[in-house]
Coordinates of C-alpha atoms in Angstrom, one line a residue:
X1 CA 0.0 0.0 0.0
X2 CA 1.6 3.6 -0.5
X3 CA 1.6 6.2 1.6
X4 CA -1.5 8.2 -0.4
X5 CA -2.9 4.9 0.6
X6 CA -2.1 5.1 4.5
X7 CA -3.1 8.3 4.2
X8 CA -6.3 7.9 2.9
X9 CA -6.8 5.1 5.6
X10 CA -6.0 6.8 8.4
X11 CA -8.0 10.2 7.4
X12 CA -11.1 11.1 9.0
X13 CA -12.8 10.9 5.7
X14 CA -16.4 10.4 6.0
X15 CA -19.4 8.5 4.0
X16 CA -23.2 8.2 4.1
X17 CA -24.3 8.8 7.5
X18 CA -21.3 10.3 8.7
X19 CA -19.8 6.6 10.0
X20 CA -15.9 6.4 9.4
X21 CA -14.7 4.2 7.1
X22 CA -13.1 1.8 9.6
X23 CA -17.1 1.4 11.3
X24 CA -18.0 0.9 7.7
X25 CA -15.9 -1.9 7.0
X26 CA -14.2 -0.4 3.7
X27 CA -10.7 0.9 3.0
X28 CA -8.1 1.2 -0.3
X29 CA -7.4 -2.5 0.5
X30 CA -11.1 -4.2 0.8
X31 CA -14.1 -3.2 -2.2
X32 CA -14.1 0.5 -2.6
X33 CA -17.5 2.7 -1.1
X34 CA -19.6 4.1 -3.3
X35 CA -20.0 7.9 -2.3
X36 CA -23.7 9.0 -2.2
X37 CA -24.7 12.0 -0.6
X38 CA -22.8 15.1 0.6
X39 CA -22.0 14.9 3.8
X40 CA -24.1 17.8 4.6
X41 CA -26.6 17.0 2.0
X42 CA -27.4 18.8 -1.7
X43 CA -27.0 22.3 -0.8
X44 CA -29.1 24.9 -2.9
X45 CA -27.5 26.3 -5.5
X46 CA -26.8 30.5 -5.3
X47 CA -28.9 32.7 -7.6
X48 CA -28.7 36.0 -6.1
X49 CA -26.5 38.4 -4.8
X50 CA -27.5 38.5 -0.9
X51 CA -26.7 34.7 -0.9
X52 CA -23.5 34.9 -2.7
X53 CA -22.2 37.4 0.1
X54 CA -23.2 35.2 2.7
X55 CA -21.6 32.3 0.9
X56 CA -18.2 34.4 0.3
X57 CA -18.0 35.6 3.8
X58 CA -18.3 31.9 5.0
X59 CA -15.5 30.8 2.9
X60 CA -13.0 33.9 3.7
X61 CA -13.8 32.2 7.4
X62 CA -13.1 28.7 6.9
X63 CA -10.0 27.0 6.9
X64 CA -7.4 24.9 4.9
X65 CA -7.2 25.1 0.7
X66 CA -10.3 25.2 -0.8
X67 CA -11.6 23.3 -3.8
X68 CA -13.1 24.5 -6.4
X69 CA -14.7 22.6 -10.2
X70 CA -16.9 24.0 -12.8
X71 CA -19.3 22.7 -15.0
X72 CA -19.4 23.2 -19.0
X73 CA -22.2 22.7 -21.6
X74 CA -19.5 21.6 -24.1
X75 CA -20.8 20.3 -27.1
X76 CA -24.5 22.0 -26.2
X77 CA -23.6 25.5 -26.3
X78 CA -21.4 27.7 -27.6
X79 CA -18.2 28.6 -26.2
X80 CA -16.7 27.1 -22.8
X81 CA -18.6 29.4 -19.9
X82 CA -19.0 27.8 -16.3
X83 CA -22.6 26.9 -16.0
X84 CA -22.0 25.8 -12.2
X85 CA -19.2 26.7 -10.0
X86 CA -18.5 24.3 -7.2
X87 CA -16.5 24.8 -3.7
X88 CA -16.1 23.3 -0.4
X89 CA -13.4 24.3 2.4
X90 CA -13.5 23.0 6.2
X91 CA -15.6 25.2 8.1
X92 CA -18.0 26.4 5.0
X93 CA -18.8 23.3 3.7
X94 CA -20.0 23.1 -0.2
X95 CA -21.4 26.0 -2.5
X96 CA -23.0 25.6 -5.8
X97 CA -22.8 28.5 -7.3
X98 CA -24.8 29.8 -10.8
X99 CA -22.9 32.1 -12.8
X100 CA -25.5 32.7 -15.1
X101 CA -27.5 34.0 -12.8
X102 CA -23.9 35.4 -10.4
X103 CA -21.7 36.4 -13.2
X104 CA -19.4 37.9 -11.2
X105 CA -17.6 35.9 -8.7
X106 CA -14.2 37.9 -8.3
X107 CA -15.7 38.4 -4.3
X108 CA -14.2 35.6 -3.9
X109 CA -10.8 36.8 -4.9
X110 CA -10.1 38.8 -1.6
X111 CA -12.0 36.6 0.1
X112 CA -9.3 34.0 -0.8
X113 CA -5.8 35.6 -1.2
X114 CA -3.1 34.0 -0.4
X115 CA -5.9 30.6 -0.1
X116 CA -4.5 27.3 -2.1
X117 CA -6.7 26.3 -4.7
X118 CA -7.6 22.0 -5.3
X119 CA -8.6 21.5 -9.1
X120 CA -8.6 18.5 -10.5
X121 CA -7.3 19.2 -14.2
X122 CA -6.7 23.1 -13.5
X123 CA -6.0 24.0 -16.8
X124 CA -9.4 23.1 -18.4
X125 CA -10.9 24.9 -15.7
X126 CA -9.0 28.2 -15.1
X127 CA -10.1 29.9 -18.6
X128 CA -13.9 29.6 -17.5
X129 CA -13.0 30.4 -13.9
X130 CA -11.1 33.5 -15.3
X131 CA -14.5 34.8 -17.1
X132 CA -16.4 35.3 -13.7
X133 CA -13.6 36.8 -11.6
X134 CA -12.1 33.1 -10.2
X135 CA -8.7 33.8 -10.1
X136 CA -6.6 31.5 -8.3
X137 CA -2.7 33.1 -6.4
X138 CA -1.7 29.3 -5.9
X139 CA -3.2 26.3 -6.6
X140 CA -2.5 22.0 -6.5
X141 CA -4.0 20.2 -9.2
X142 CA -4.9 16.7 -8.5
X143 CA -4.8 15.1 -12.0
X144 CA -1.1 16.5 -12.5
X145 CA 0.1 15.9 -9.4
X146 CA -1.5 12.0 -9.9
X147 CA 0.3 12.0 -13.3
X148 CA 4.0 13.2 -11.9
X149 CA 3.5 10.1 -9.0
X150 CA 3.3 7.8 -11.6
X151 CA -0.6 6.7 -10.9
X152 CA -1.5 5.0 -14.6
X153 CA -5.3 6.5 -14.4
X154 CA -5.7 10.0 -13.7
X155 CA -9.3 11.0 -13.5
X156 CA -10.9 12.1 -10.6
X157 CA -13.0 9.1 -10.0
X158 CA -10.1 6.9 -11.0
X159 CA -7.7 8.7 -8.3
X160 CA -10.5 9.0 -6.0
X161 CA -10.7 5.4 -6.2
X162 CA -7.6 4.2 -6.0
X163 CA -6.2 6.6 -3.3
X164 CA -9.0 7.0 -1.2
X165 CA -11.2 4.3 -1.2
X166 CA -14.3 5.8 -2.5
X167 CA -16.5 5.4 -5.8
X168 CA -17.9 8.7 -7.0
X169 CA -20.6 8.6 -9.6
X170 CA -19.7 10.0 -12.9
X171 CA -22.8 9.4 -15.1
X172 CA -23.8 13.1 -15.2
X173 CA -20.1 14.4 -16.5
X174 CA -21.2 15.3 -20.1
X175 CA -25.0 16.9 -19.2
X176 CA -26.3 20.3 -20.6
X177 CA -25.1 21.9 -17.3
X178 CA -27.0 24.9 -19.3
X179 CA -30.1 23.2 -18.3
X180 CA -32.1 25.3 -15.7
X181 CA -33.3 24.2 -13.1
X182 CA -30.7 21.7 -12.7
X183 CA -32.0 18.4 -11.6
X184 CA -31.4 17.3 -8.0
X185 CA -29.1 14.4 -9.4
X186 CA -27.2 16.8 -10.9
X187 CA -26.6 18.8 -8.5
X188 CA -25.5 15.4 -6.3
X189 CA -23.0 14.8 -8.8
X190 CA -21.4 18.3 -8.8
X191 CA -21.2 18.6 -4.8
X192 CA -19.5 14.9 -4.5
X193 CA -17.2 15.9 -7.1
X194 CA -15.6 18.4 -4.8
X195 CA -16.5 16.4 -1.7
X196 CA -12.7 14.9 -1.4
X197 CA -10.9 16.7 -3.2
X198 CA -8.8 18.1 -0.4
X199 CA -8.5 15.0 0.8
X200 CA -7.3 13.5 -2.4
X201 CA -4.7 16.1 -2.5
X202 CA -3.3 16.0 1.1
X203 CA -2.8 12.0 0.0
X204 CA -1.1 13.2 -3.0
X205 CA 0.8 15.6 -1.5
X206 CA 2.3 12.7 1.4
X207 CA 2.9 10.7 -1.9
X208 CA 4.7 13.0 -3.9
X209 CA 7.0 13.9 -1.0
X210 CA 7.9 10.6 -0.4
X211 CA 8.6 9.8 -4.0
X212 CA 10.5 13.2 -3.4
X213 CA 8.7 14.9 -6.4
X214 CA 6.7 17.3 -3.9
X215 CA 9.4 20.0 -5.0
X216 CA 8.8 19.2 -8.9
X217 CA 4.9 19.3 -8.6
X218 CA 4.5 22.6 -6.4
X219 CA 7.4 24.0 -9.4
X220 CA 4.5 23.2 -11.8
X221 CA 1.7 24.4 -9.9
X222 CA 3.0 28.0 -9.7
X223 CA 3.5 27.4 -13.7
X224 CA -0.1 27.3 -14.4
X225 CA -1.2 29.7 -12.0
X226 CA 0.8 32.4 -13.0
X227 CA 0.7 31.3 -16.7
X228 CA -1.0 34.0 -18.5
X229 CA -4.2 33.2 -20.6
X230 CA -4.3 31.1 -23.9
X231 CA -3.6 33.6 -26.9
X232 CA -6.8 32.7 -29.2
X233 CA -6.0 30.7 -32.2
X234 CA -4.8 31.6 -35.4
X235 CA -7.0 30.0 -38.4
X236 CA -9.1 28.2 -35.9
X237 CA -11.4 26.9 -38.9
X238 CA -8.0 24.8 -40.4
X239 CA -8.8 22.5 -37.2
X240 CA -11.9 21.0 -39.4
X241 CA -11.8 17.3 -38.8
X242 CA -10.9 15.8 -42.0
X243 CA -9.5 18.9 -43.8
X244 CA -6.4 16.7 -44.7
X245 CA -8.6 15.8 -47.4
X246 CA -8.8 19.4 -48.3
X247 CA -5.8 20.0 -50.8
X248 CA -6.7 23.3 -53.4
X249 CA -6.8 26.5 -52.5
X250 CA -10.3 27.1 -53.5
X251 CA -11.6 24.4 -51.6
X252 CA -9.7 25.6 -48.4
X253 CA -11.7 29.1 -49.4
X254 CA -14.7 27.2 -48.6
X255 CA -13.9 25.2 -45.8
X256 CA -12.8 28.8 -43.6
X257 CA -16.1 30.5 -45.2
X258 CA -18.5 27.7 -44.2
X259 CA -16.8 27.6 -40.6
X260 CA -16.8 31.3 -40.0
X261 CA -20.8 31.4 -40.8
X262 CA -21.2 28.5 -39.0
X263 CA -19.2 30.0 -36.1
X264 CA -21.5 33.1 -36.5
X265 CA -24.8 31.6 -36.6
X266 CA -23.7 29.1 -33.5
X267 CA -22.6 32.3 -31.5
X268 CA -26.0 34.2 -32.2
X269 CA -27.6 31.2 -31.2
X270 CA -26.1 30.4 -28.2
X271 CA -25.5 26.5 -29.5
X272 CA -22.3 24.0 -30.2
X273 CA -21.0 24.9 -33.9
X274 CA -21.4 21.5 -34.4
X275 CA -25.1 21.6 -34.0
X276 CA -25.6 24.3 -36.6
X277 CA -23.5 22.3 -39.2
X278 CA -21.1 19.1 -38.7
X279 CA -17.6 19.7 -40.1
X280 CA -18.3 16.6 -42.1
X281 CA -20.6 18.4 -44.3
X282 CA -18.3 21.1 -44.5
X283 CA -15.5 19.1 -45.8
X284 CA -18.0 17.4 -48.0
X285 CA -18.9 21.0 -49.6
X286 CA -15.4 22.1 -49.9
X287 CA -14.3 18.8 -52.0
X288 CA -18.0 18.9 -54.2
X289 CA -17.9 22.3 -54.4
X290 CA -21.8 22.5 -55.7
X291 CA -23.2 24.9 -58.0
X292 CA -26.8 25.4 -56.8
X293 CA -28.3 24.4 -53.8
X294 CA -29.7 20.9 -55.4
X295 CA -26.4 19.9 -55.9
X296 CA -25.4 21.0 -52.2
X297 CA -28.7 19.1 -50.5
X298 CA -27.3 16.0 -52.2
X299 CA -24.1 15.8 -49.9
X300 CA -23.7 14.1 -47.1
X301 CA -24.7 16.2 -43.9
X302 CA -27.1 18.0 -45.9
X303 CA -29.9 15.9 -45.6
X304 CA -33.3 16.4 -45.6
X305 CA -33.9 17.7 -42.3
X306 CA -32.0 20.5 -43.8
X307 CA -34.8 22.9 -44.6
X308 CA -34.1 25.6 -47.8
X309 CA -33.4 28.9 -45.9
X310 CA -30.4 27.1 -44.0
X311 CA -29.5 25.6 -47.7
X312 CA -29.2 28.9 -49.3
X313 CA -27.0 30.4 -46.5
X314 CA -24.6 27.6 -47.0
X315 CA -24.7 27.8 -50.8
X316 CA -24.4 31.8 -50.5
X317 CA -21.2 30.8 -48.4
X318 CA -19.8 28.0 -50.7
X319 CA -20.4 30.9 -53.3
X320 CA -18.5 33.5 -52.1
X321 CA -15.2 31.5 -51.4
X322 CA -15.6 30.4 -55.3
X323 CA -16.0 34.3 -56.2
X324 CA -13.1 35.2 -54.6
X325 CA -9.9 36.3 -56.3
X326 CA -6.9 33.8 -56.2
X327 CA -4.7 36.3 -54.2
X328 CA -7.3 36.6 -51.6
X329 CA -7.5 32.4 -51.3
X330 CA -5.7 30.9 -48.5
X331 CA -2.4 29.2 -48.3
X332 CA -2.4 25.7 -48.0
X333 CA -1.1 24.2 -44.3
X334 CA -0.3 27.3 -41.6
X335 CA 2.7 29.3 -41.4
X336 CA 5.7 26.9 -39.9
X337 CA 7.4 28.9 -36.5
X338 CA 8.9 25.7 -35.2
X339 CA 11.0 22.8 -36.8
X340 CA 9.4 21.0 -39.2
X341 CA 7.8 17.9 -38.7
X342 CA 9.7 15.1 -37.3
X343 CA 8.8 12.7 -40.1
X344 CA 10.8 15.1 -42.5
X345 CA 13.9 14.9 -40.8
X346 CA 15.7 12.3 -42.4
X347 CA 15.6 14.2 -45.8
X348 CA 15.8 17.5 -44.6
X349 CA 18.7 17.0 -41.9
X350 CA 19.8 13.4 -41.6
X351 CA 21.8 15.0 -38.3
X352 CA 19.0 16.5 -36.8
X353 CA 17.1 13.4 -37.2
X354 CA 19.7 11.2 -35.2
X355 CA 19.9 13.8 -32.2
X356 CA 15.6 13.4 -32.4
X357 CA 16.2 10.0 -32.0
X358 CA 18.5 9.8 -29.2
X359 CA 16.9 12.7 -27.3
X360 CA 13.6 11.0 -27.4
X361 CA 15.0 7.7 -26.4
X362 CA 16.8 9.2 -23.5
X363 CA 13.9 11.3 -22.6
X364 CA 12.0 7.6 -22.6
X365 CA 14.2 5.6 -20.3
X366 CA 14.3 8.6 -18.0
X367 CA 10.8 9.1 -17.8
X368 CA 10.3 5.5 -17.3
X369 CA 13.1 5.5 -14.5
X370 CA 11.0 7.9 -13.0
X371 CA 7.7 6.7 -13.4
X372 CA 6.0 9.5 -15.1
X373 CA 4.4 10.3 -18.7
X374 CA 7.5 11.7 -21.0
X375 CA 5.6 15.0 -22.0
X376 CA 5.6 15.8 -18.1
X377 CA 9.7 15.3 -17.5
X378 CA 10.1 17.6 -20.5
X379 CA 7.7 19.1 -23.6
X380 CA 7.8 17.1 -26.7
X381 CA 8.2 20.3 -28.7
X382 CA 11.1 21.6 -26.4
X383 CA 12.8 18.3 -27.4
X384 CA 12.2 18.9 -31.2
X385 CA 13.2 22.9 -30.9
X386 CA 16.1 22.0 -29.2
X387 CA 17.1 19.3 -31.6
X388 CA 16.5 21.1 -34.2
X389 CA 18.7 24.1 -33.4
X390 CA 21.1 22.9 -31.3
X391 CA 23.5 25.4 -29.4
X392 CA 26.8 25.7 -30.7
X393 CA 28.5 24.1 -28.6
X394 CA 26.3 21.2 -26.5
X395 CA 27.0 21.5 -23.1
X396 CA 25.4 21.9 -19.7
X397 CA 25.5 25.2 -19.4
X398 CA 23.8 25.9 -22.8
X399 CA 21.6 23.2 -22.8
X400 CA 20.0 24.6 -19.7
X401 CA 20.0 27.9 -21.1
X402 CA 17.9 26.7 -24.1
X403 CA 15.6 24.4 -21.9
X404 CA 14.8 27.2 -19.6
X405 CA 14.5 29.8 -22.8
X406 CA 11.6 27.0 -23.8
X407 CA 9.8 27.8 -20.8
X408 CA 10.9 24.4 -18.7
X409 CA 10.7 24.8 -15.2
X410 CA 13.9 23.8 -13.2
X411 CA 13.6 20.7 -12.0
X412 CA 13.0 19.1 -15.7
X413 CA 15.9 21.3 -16.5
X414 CA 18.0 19.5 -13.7
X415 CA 17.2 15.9 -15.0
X416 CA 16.9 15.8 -18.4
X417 CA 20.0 18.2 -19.6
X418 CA 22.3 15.1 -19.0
X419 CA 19.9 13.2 -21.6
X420 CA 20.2 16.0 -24.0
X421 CA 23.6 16.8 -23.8
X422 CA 24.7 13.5 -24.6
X423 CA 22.2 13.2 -27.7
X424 CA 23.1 16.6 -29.1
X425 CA 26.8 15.6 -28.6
X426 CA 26.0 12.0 -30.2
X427 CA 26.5 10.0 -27.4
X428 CA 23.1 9.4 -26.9
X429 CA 21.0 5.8 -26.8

């Protein structure tokens, strides 16, 4: 058993009823307990201001980290807003929080300065946080810090599991959390999923220290918090599933006019893009590219519960990519800043391609040593940059120089510049 285990074990964790798990007869050894209720039951969500002071005013009181998850309508509506806000911290208890209805939840900045966040998966969280006014000074993030142990499964009811005991149901993870009101099961769903989270990460925490990692994780958590927010992506609509079908110029002039209509339409509407139109049928458009609207119904994703209005704005879109002059059509594939890709190598710089070779092999059998995923002891694309441009002379001192210039944080810079020295010097696996 390891010590998250004998943590977990010896915690004061508590399940249905409020009985300890030794009284209950379950621990990480014997059949793990499903988790039910909240310990202090389903409490009701927050819709209005007076509520939401009260709420903040009990959490700047409590004690300890606090955790915090959010709830998306991904693939119902359009964009990535927080429909629910969860939070639980000892001597508070749990909130559920509606940012529709509470848009602005910075309160709960000063509230909790200088207060260590628990997300599980921060980084999928923080943008939506960072819309309402949820910024965190400091967090710990459970799936990352599961990942550096070395824990093969790293979702929350996976490490919950495993480390505490405990079955959480996840049947309600990919809901319209849009949905209003939210049904009771719902709402069970969201307050369990923050029910343990601070207990989940004070286990992580013991493990990671005793792997003597602790150092390497808390080096990655002030990463992401003071990381500053995503810049929004260039040519978004050349991420069209199946556009490597898509080779002229005039039919890429399609694809990017279909998506940004689509993309306008789904914004007015409030829905998932992919409800307006799939990207199949874009693609399909962009390869046929049909004369009339006949010829576009006939496609596949333009089918007969397409009715004629929403045929003639695609055709009127499919119409102005094929007026449009060739200077004006775009470039095929995006604008290279990096190294090219790896599969190239070999013709482009047979060199280059043998320090790729040995740097990722190194990179492997050091990751493996110490039981973590490769792209957490060091970014894939560091790797590639660095191999691609080596300095001019391969030694520790520049090697460290680059990795840090790459954005790696110091302890990957402290074990993998051995690795990469010997590959860029050719002494590599």
């Amino acid at each position: 058993m390891t010590d998250a285990q004998d943590t977990a074990a010896d915690s004061s964790l508590r399940i249905t009823g409020g009985t300890p798990p030794d009284d209950a007869g379950s621990s990480v050894l014997g059949a793990p307990t499903p988790l039910l209720e909240p310990r202090e039951g389903i409490p009701p969500v927050i819709t209005d201001a007076a509520a939401l002071a009260e709420v903040v005013a009990a959490f700047a009181a409590g004690s300890g980290p606090v955790a915090v998850d959010a709830e998306r309508a991904s693939g119902y509506r359009y964009g990535q807003r927080a429909y629910l806000v969860q939070m639980r911290r000892e001597g508070a208890g749990t909130a559920l929080i509606d940012p529709v209805a509470c848009p602005d939840l910075s309160g709960f900045g000063a509230a909790l300065s200088g207060v260590e966040w628990v997300l599980h998966a921060a980084t999928q969280d923080l943008p939506c946080l960072r819309e309402i006014g949820m910024v965190p000074t400091g967090l710990f993030d459970t799936e990352l810090a599961g990942r550096l142990a070395g824990f093969p499964r790293v979702g929350l009811g996976a490490m919950v599991e495993g480390v505490l005991g405990y079955v959480l149901e996840k049947g309600h993870s990919a809901v319209d959390w849009s949905t209003r009101p939210l049904p009771e099961p719902w709402l069970r769903y969201a307050a369990l999923d923050v029910e343990l989270l601070v207990d989940l990460r004070d286990a992580l925490e013991k493990e990671l220290d005793r792997q003597g990692k602790l150092e390497w994780a808390l080096q990655e958590f002030d990463a992401i918090a003071s990381a500053p927010p995503t810049e929004p992506r260039k040519d978004p609509w050349r991420r069209t599933s199946g556009m490597h079908k898509v080779r002229r110029r005039r039919q890429l002039a399609v694809v990017r006019e279909l998506w940004e209509t689509r993309d306008r339409i789904a914004q007015r509407r409030d829905v998932s893009p992919g409800k307006v139109l799939s990207d199949v049928a874009i693609v399909e458009a962009a390869l046929a590219l049909p004369s009339n609207v006949h010829a576009l119904a006939a496609l596949n994703g333009f089918g007969h519960r397409t009715g004629r209005r929403q045929l003639e704005q695609w055709q009127a879109a499919v119409d102005r990519a094929k007026a449009l002059p060739d200077t004006a059509l775009p470039q095929p594939g995006q604008p290279v800043t990096g190294p090219p890709p790896p599969r190239a190598w070999a013709d482009k710089d047979p060199a280059a391609a043998a320090r790729l070779s040995a740097a990722r092999a190194g990179v492997s059998a050091l990751a493996e040593r110490l039981n973590m995923p490769q792209e957490n002891l060091v970014s894939p694309d560091t790797v590639r940059r660095l191999c691609w441009e080596p300095p001019a002379v391969a030694d520790a001192g520049s090697v460290e120089t680059a990795l840090a210039g790459y954005g790696a944080r110091p302890w990957q810079v402290e074990q993998v510049t051995p690795v990469l020295v010997a590959a860029l010097s050719g002494k590599g696996a």
